[in-house]
Amino acid sequence: MMSAELISIGALLVMFVVGTILPINLGILAFVATFAVGTASLGLTEDEIFEGFPVELFVTIVGVTYLFSVARRNGTIDWLVGAGVRLVRGKVALIPWVLFLVAATLTAFGTFTPAAVALLVPIAMNFAYRYKINPLVAGMMVISGGHAGAFSPLAVSGALVLGLVDDTELHVSPVALFSASFAINLLLSVITYVLLAKRPAPLAENAHEEANDEEHAEAGRLDWRQWLTLACLLALVIGALGFHLEIGFLALLAGALLALLDMKRQEKAVDGISWSTLLLVAGMMTYIAMLEKAGIIKDISEHAADLGSPLGVALVLCFTVAITSAFASSTAILTAIIPLAVPLLLSSHLNAAGLIAALAVSTTIVDTSPFSTNGALVLGNARGVDTRRFYRQVISYTGGIVAVGPLVAWGTLVLPWS
């Protein structure tokens, strides 16, 4: 199995190098590597490999980006952006912080983080485009806000972690878990804002042409198309948050309805779907799902748990989950890593609440990666940017978090209390 692990990780590294240096979509390389490594090295069948294709994420990104493309073309998004600016009394600098707080509130009261991000990121990217805010800052602060509230006892992730711990002899305070996540994500947002808010976005050559092609809503009065679009967006929020319906299908339904009623204006709305992002994300997530199915991810985590002193093992675990979660489902990683950490906690002097919180934070703060649902939504909804350069910015940002975030989580949540 060790040779299979080395081949799998080696192929991943080769993909990154080739995809970064050469102008080829990384998703294409990932699909090729999935079949080559899966069949030749891991002994998986084609059906087993296809099981890893992220159908739900595919539908979510297609649905959300299509609906908001329709809403942009009929002027509704421009009206919402203008209303948001009026709400903060024209202080555009406050917009990223409003988005952070709204995202945190949604997730703290039970909204699944990807659903909250899917609702807010298109709005954030349009704010950024219209008012020259760095789109990286706007998108990343929505994600950080979503994770800031994600570990409240009412939230999906918080309930998951607390439920896993309750099945053991350990005890973790819900307040401690929530406070730790909120504090570190708030710190991350402050650093992001201070360092990046004034940096220019990587603009595309046709950014101004795109702006001229769209029809802007008047500041005050809305026509029937915009009223209907607002009603559809409200129905989307109610359906996704109140009834836990699949947000991608709801968005496709709403977008199709609006397009059918306004066909002349919406005939090019499908161009607003970020197909290159979909290819990138689907390919990478299929590859990582193949590794999970073959047990490679679990083997790597178990090898990390066998190393050194308890404090050293805790640090290695934080880095392991951060690196893995940048390419895979945070929920799946949390479900796998908490049981692995329990024997370590029971046999050492490590503080249970501190390590569990550090693992939870390390797993989720890297969801800025373009290979995660949240990062993919930011990449797919960015407007007026050079997609390739913006992708590199998102990768670099995530790389910085992977390099520093687990160390900060370990240093603040594990080390002082052990």
Coordinates of C-alpha atoms in Angstrom, one line a residue:
M1 CA 0.0 0.0 0.0
M2 CA 2.9 2.3 0.6
S3 CA 3.9 2.2 -3.1
A4 CA 0.3 3.1 -4.0
E5 CA 0.4 6.0 -1.6
L6 CA 3.6 7.3 -3.1
I7 CA 2.2 6.9 -6.7
S8 CA -1.0 8.7 -5.7
I9 CA 0.6 11.6 -4.0
G10 CA 3.3 11.8 -6.7
A11 CA 0.7 12.0 -9.4
L12 CA -1.0 14.8 -7.4
L13 CA 2.2 16.8 -7.2
V14 CA 2.9 16.3 -10.9
M15 CA -0.6 17.6 -11.8
F16 CA 0.0 20.8 -9.8
V17 CA 3.3 21.5 -11.3
V18 CA 2.1 20.9 -14.9
G19 CA -1.2 22.7 -14.4
T20 CA 0.6 25.7 -12.9
I21 CA 3.3 26.0 -15.5
L22 CA 1.4 25.1 -18.7
P23 CA -2.0 26.6 -19.9
I24 CA -4.0 23.4 -19.4
N25 CA -7.0 23.0 -17.1
L26 CA -5.9 21.1 -14.0
G27 CA -9.3 19.3 -14.0
I28 CA -8.4 17.6 -17.3
L29 CA -5.1 16.3 -15.8
A30 CA -7.0 15.2 -12.7
F31 CA -9.5 13.1 -14.7
V32 CA -6.6 11.5 -16.7
A33 CA -4.7 10.7 -13.5
T34 CA -7.9 9.4 -11.8
F35 CA -8.3 6.7 -14.4
A36 CA -4.6 6.0 -14.8
V37 CA -3.8 5.7 -11.0
G38 CA -7.2 4.2 -10.1
T39 CA -7.1 1.3 -12.5
A40 CA -3.4 0.6 -12.8
S41 CA -2.2 1.3 -9.2
L42 CA -5.2 1.0 -6.9
G43 CA -7.2 -1.7 -8.7
L44 CA -10.5 0.2 -8.9
T45 CA -13.1 -0.4 -11.5
E46 CA -14.5 2.4 -13.7
D47 CA -17.8 2.3 -11.9
E48 CA -16.0 2.8 -8.5
I49 CA -14.0 5.7 -10.0
F50 CA -17.2 7.3 -11.4
E51 CA -18.8 7.1 -7.9
G52 CA -16.4 9.9 -6.8
F53 CA -17.7 12.5 -9.3
P54 CA -19.1 15.4 -7.2
V55 CA -22.6 15.4 -8.7
E56 CA -24.1 17.6 -5.9
L57 CA -21.3 20.2 -6.2
F58 CA -21.6 20.2 -10.0
V59 CA -25.4 20.9 -9.8
T60 CA -24.9 23.6 -7.1
I61 CA -22.3 25.5 -9.0
V62 CA -24.2 25.3 -12.3
G63 CA -27.5 26.3 -10.7
V64 CA -26.2 29.2 -8.6
T65 CA -24.0 30.7 -11.3
Y66 CA -26.8 30.4 -13.9
L67 CA -29.4 32.0 -11.6
F68 CA -27.2 34.9 -10.7
S69 CA -26.2 35.3 -14.4
V70 CA -29.9 35.7 -15.2
A71 CA -30.3 38.1 -12.3
R72 CA -27.3 40.2 -13.5
R73 CA -28.7 40.5 -17.0
N74 CA -32.0 41.8 -15.9
G75 CA -30.5 44.3 -13.5
T76 CA -31.6 42.8 -10.2
I77 CA -28.1 42.3 -8.9
D78 CA -27.2 45.9 -9.6
W79 CA -30.2 46.9 -7.7
L80 CA -29.2 44.7 -4.7
V81 CA -25.7 46.0 -4.8
G82 CA -26.9 49.5 -4.7
A83 CA -29.3 48.7 -1.9
G84 CA -26.5 47.2 0.1
V85 CA -24.3 50.3 -0.4
R86 CA -27.2 52.5 0.8
L87 CA -27.6 50.2 3.8
V88 CA -24.0 51.0 4.9
R89 CA -24.5 54.7 4.1
G90 CA -22.1 54.6 1.2
K91 CA -19.2 53.3 3.2
V92 CA -18.0 50.7 0.7
A93 CA -15.1 49.6 3.0
L94 CA -17.7 48.1 5.4
I95 CA -19.2 45.8 2.8
P96 CA -16.8 42.8 3.4
W97 CA -17.5 43.0 7.1
V98 CA -21.3 43.1 6.6
L99 CA -20.9 40.0 4.4
F100 CA -18.7 38.3 7.2
L101 CA -21.4 38.9 9.8
V102 CA -24.3 37.8 7.7
A103 CA -22.5 34.6 6.8
A104 CA -21.6 33.9 10.4
T105 CA -25.2 34.5 11.5
L106 CA -26.6 32.2 8.9
T107 CA -24.3 29.3 9.8
A108 CA -24.6 29.8 13.5
F109 CA -28.3 29.3 13.3
G110 CA -28.2 26.1 11.3
T111 CA -27.4 26.9 7.7
F112 CA -25.0 24.4 6.2
T113 CA -21.8 26.5 5.4
P114 CA -21.8 25.7 1.6
A115 CA -25.4 26.8 1.4
A116 CA -24.7 30.1 3.1
V117 CA -21.7 30.7 0.9
A118 CA -23.6 29.8 -2.2
L119 CA -26.2 32.4 -1.3
L120 CA -23.8 35.2 -0.4
V121 CA -20.8 34.8 -2.7
P122 CA -22.6 35.9 -6.0
I123 CA -23.7 39.0 -4.2
A124 CA -20.2 39.6 -2.8
M125 CA -18.6 39.2 -6.2
N126 CA -20.9 41.7 -7.7
F127 CA -20.2 44.1 -4.9
A128 CA -16.5 43.7 -5.5
Y129 CA -16.9 44.2 -9.3
R130 CA -19.2 47.2 -9.1
Y131 CA -17.2 49.1 -6.4
K132 CA -13.7 48.0 -7.2
I133 CA -13.3 45.9 -4.0
N134 CA -10.6 43.2 -4.2
P135 CA -12.7 40.1 -5.1
L136 CA -10.3 37.8 -3.2
V137 CA -11.1 39.8 0.0
A138 CA -14.8 39.8 -0.5
G139 CA -15.0 36.0 -1.3
M140 CA -12.6 34.9 1.4
M141 CA -14.4 37.0 4.1
V142 CA -17.7 35.4 3.2
I143 CA -16.1 31.9 3.6
S144 CA -14.4 32.9 6.9
G145 CA -17.7 34.3 8.2
G146 CA -19.4 31.1 7.3
H147 CA -16.9 29.1 9.3
A148 CA -16.9 31.6 12.1
G149 CA -20.4 30.5 13.0
A150 CA -20.2 26.9 11.7
F151 CA -19.4 25.4 15.1
S152 CA -22.2 26.7 17.2
P153 CA -24.3 24.0 18.8
L154 CA -27.1 24.8 16.3
A155 CA -24.8 24.5 13.3
V156 CA -24.3 21.4 11.2
S157 CA -20.6 21.2 11.8
G158 CA -20.9 22.0 15.4
A159 CA -23.6 19.4 16.0
L160 CA -21.5 16.8 14.1
V161 CA -18.3 17.4 16.1
L162 CA -20.1 17.5 19.5
G163 CA -22.0 14.4 18.5
L164 CA -18.8 12.5 17.7
V165 CA -17.3 13.5 21.0
D166 CA -20.4 12.6 23.0
D167 CA -20.0 9.0 21.9
T168 CA -16.7 8.9 23.7
E169 CA -15.4 9.4 27.3
L170 CA -14.3 12.9 26.5
H171 CA -16.2 16.2 27.0
V172 CA -15.9 19.3 24.9
S173 CA -17.7 22.6 25.8
P174 CA -19.9 23.8 23.0
V175 CA -19.1 27.4 24.0
A176 CA -15.3 26.7 23.8
L177 CA -15.7 25.1 20.3
F178 CA -17.8 27.9 18.9
S179 CA -15.6 30.6 20.5
A180 CA -12.4 29.1 19.2
S181 CA -13.7 28.9 15.6
F182 CA -15.2 32.4 15.7
A183 CA -12.0 34.0 17.1
I184 CA -9.6 32.4 14.6
N185 CA -11.8 33.1 11.6
L186 CA -12.3 36.7 12.8
L187 CA -8.5 37.0 13.1
L188 CA -8.0 35.5 9.6
S189 CA -10.5 38.0 8.2
V190 CA -8.8 41.0 9.9
I191 CA -5.4 39.9 8.4
T192 CA -7.0 39.3 5.0
Y193 CA -8.6 42.7 5.0
V194 CA -5.5 44.6 6.2
L195 CA -3.1 42.9 3.8
L196 CA -5.2 42.5 0.7
A197 CA -8.0 45.1 0.7
K198 CA -6.1 47.7 -1.3
R199 CA -4.4 45.3 -3.7
P200 CA -5.8 45.5 -7.2
A201 CA -7.7 42.6 -8.7
P202 CA -6.3 40.7 -11.7
L203 CA -8.6 42.3 -14.3
A204 CA -9.6 40.6 -17.5
E205 CA -9.0 42.3 -20.8
N206 CA -12.7 42.5 -21.5
A207 CA -13.8 43.6 -18.0
H208 CA -15.1 47.0 -19.2
E209 CA -16.8 45.5 -22.3
E210 CA -18.7 43.0 -19.9
A211 CA -19.9 45.9 -17.8
N212 CA -21.2 47.8 -20.9
D213 CA -23.1 44.7 -22.1
E214 CA -25.2 44.6 -19.0
E215 CA -28.4 46.5 -18.3
H216 CA -28.3 48.4 -15.0
A217 CA -31.3 48.9 -12.9
E218 CA -32.4 52.3 -11.9
A219 CA -31.6 53.2 -8.3
G220 CA -35.2 53.3 -7.2
R221 CA -38.0 51.6 -9.2
L222 CA -38.0 47.9 -10.2
D223 CA -39.8 46.5 -13.2
W224 CA -41.7 43.2 -13.2
R225 CA -38.6 41.1 -14.1
Q226 CA -36.7 42.4 -11.2
W227 CA -39.6 41.9 -8.8
L228 CA -40.0 38.3 -10.0
T229 CA -36.2 37.7 -9.6
L230 CA -36.3 39.0 -6.1
A231 CA -39.2 36.7 -5.3
C232 CA -37.3 33.8 -6.8
L233 CA -34.2 34.6 -4.7
L234 CA -36.4 34.8 -1.6
A235 CA -37.9 31.4 -2.5
L236 CA -34.4 30.0 -2.9
V237 CA -33.4 31.2 0.5
I238 CA -36.6 29.8 2.1
G239 CA -36.3 26.5 0.3
A240 CA -32.6 26.0 1.1
L241 CA -32.5 27.3 4.6
G242 CA -36.0 26.6 5.8
F243 CA -36.8 23.2 4.1
H244 CA -33.2 22.0 3.4
L245 CA -34.0 21.5 -0.3
E246 CA -31.1 21.1 -2.7
I247 CA -29.9 24.6 -3.5
G248 CA -28.6 23.7 -7.0
F249 CA -31.9 22.3 -8.3
L250 CA -33.8 25.3 -6.8
A251 CA -31.5 27.7 -8.5
L252 CA -31.8 25.9 -11.8
L253 CA -35.6 26.0 -11.5
A254 CA -35.7 29.7 -10.7
G255 CA -33.2 30.5 -13.4
A256 CA -35.1 28.5 -16.0
L257 CA -38.4 30.2 -15.0
L258 CA -36.9 33.7 -15.3
A259 CA -35.2 32.9 -18.6
L260 CA -38.4 31.5 -20.2
L261 CA -40.3 34.7 -19.2
D262 CA -37.5 36.9 -20.6
M263 CA -36.0 34.9 -23.4
K264 CA -34.7 37.7 -25.6
R265 CA -32.6 39.1 -22.8
Q266 CA -31.5 35.8 -21.3
E267 CA -30.5 33.8 -24.4
K268 CA -26.8 34.2 -23.3
A269 CA -27.3 33.7 -19.6
V270 CA -25.8 30.2 -19.8
D271 CA -22.5 31.9 -20.7
G272 CA -22.4 33.1 -17.1
I273 CA -21.8 29.5 -15.9
S274 CA -18.1 29.0 -15.1
W275 CA -17.4 25.9 -17.1
S276 CA -13.6 26.0 -16.6
T277 CA -14.1 26.1 -12.8
L278 CA -16.5 23.2 -13.0
L279 CA -14.0 21.1 -14.9
L280 CA -11.2 22.0 -12.5
V281 CA -13.2 21.2 -9.4
A282 CA -14.9 18.1 -10.7
G283 CA -11.6 16.6 -11.8
M284 CA -9.8 17.3 -8.6
M285 CA -12.6 16.1 -6.3
T286 CA -13.0 12.9 -8.4
Y287 CA -9.3 12.2 -7.9
I288 CA -9.5 12.8 -4.1
A289 CA -12.6 10.7 -3.8
M290 CA -10.8 7.9 -5.5
L291 CA -8.0 8.2 -2.9
E292 CA -10.6 8.2 -0.1
K293 CA -12.3 5.1 -1.5
A294 CA -8.9 3.3 -1.8
G295 CA -8.1 4.1 1.8
I296 CA -5.1 6.3 1.0
I297 CA -6.4 9.3 3.0
K298 CA -7.1 7.2 6.0
D299 CA -3.6 5.5 5.8
I300 CA -1.9 8.9 5.7
S301 CA -3.9 10.1 8.8
E302 CA -3.0 7.0 10.7
H303 CA 0.7 7.3 9.8
A304 CA 0.6 10.9 11.1
A305 CA -0.9 9.7 14.4
D306 CA 1.9 7.2 15.0
L307 CA 4.6 9.9 15.2
G308 CA 6.4 11.3 18.2
S309 CA 5.2 13.0 21.4
P310 CA 1.5 13.8 21.9
L311 CA 2.1 17.5 21.3
G312 CA 4.0 16.7 18.1
V313 CA 1.3 14.3 17.0
A314 CA -1.3 16.9 17.6
L315 CA 0.6 19.4 15.4
V316 CA 1.0 16.8 12.6
L317 CA -2.7 15.9 12.8
C318 CA -3.6 19.6 12.4
F319 CA -1.4 19.9 9.3
T320 CA -2.6 16.6 7.9
V321 CA -6.3 17.5 8.1
A322 CA -5.6 21.0 6.7
I323 CA -3.7 19.6 3.6
T324 CA -6.3 16.9 3.0
S325 CA -9.3 19.1 3.5
A326 CA -8.0 21.6 1.0
F327 CA -8.9 18.9 -1.6
A328 CA -11.7 16.9 0.0
S329 CA -14.9 17.3 2.0
S330 CA -14.3 19.0 5.4
T331 CA -17.3 17.2 6.8
A332 CA -15.8 13.8 5.7
I333 CA -12.4 14.8 7.2
L334 CA -13.9 15.8 10.5
T335 CA -15.9 12.6 10.7
A336 CA -12.7 10.6 10.1
I337 CA -10.2 12.6 12.3
I338 CA -12.2 13.0 15.5
P339 CA -12.3 9.2 16.2
L340 CA -8.5 9.0 15.4
A341 CA -7.8 11.7 17.9
V342 CA -9.7 10.1 20.8
P343 CA -7.1 7.4 21.7
L344 CA -4.4 10.2 21.7
L345 CA -6.5 12.3 24.0
L346 CA -7.3 9.4 26.4
S347 CA -3.7 8.4 26.7
S348 CA -2.0 11.8 27.1
H349 CA -2.2 15.1 29.0
L350 CA -3.6 17.0 26.0
N351 CA -6.6 19.1 26.6
A352 CA -9.6 17.6 24.8
A353 CA -11.5 20.8 24.0
G354 CA -8.3 22.4 22.7
L355 CA -7.3 19.6 20.3
I356 CA -10.8 19.0 19.0
A357 CA -11.3 22.7 18.4
A358 CA -7.8 22.9 16.7
L359 CA -8.7 20.0 14.4
A360 CA -12.1 21.5 13.6
V361 CA -10.5 24.9 12.7
S362 CA -7.6 23.4 10.8
T363 CA -10.1 21.3 8.7
T364 CA -12.4 24.2 7.8
I365 CA -10.3 27.3 7.4
V366 CA -8.7 25.8 4.2
D367 CA -12.1 25.6 2.5
T368 CA -10.9 28.7 0.6
S369 CA -9.3 26.2 -1.8
P370 CA -10.7 26.3 -5.3
F371 CA -11.1 22.5 -5.0
S372 CA -13.6 22.9 -2.2
T373 CA -17.2 23.9 -2.6
N374 CA -16.7 27.3 -1.1
G375 CA -13.6 28.2 -2.9
A376 CA -15.0 26.9 -6.2
L377 CA -18.0 29.2 -5.7
V378 CA -15.7 32.2 -5.3
L379 CA -13.7 31.3 -8.4
G380 CA -16.8 30.6 -10.4
N381 CA -18.6 33.8 -9.5
A382 CA -15.7 36.3 -9.8
R383 CA -16.4 38.9 -12.4
G384 CA -14.2 41.0 -14.6
V385 CA -11.0 39.1 -13.5
D386 CA -8.4 37.1 -15.4
T387 CA -9.5 33.7 -14.4
R388 CA -6.1 32.1 -14.5
R389 CA -4.4 34.8 -12.4
F390 CA -7.3 34.9 -10.0
Y391 CA -7.1 31.1 -9.6
R392 CA -3.4 31.5 -8.8
Q393 CA -4.3 34.1 -6.2
V394 CA -6.8 31.8 -4.5
I395 CA -4.3 28.9 -4.6
S396 CA -1.6 31.2 -3.0
Y397 CA -4.0 32.4 -0.4
T398 CA -5.0 28.9 0.5
G399 CA -1.4 27.8 0.5
G400 CA -0.6 30.5 3.1
I401 CA -3.5 29.3 5.3
V402 CA -2.4 25.7 5.0
A403 CA 1.2 26.7 6.0
V404 CA 0.3 29.0 8.9
G405 CA -3.3 28.2 10.0
P406 CA -2.7 24.8 11.6
L407 CA 0.3 26.2 13.5
V408 CA -1.8 29.1 14.8
A409 CA -4.7 26.7 15.8
W410 CA -2.2 24.4 17.6
G411 CA -0.3 27.2 19.2
T412 CA -3.4 28.9 20.6
L413 CA -5.7 26.0 21.3
V414 CA -3.5 23.0 22.1
L415 CA -0.1 24.2 23.4
P416 CA -1.2 26.7 26.2
W417 CA -3.7 24.2 27.8
S418 CA -1.6 21.1 27.7

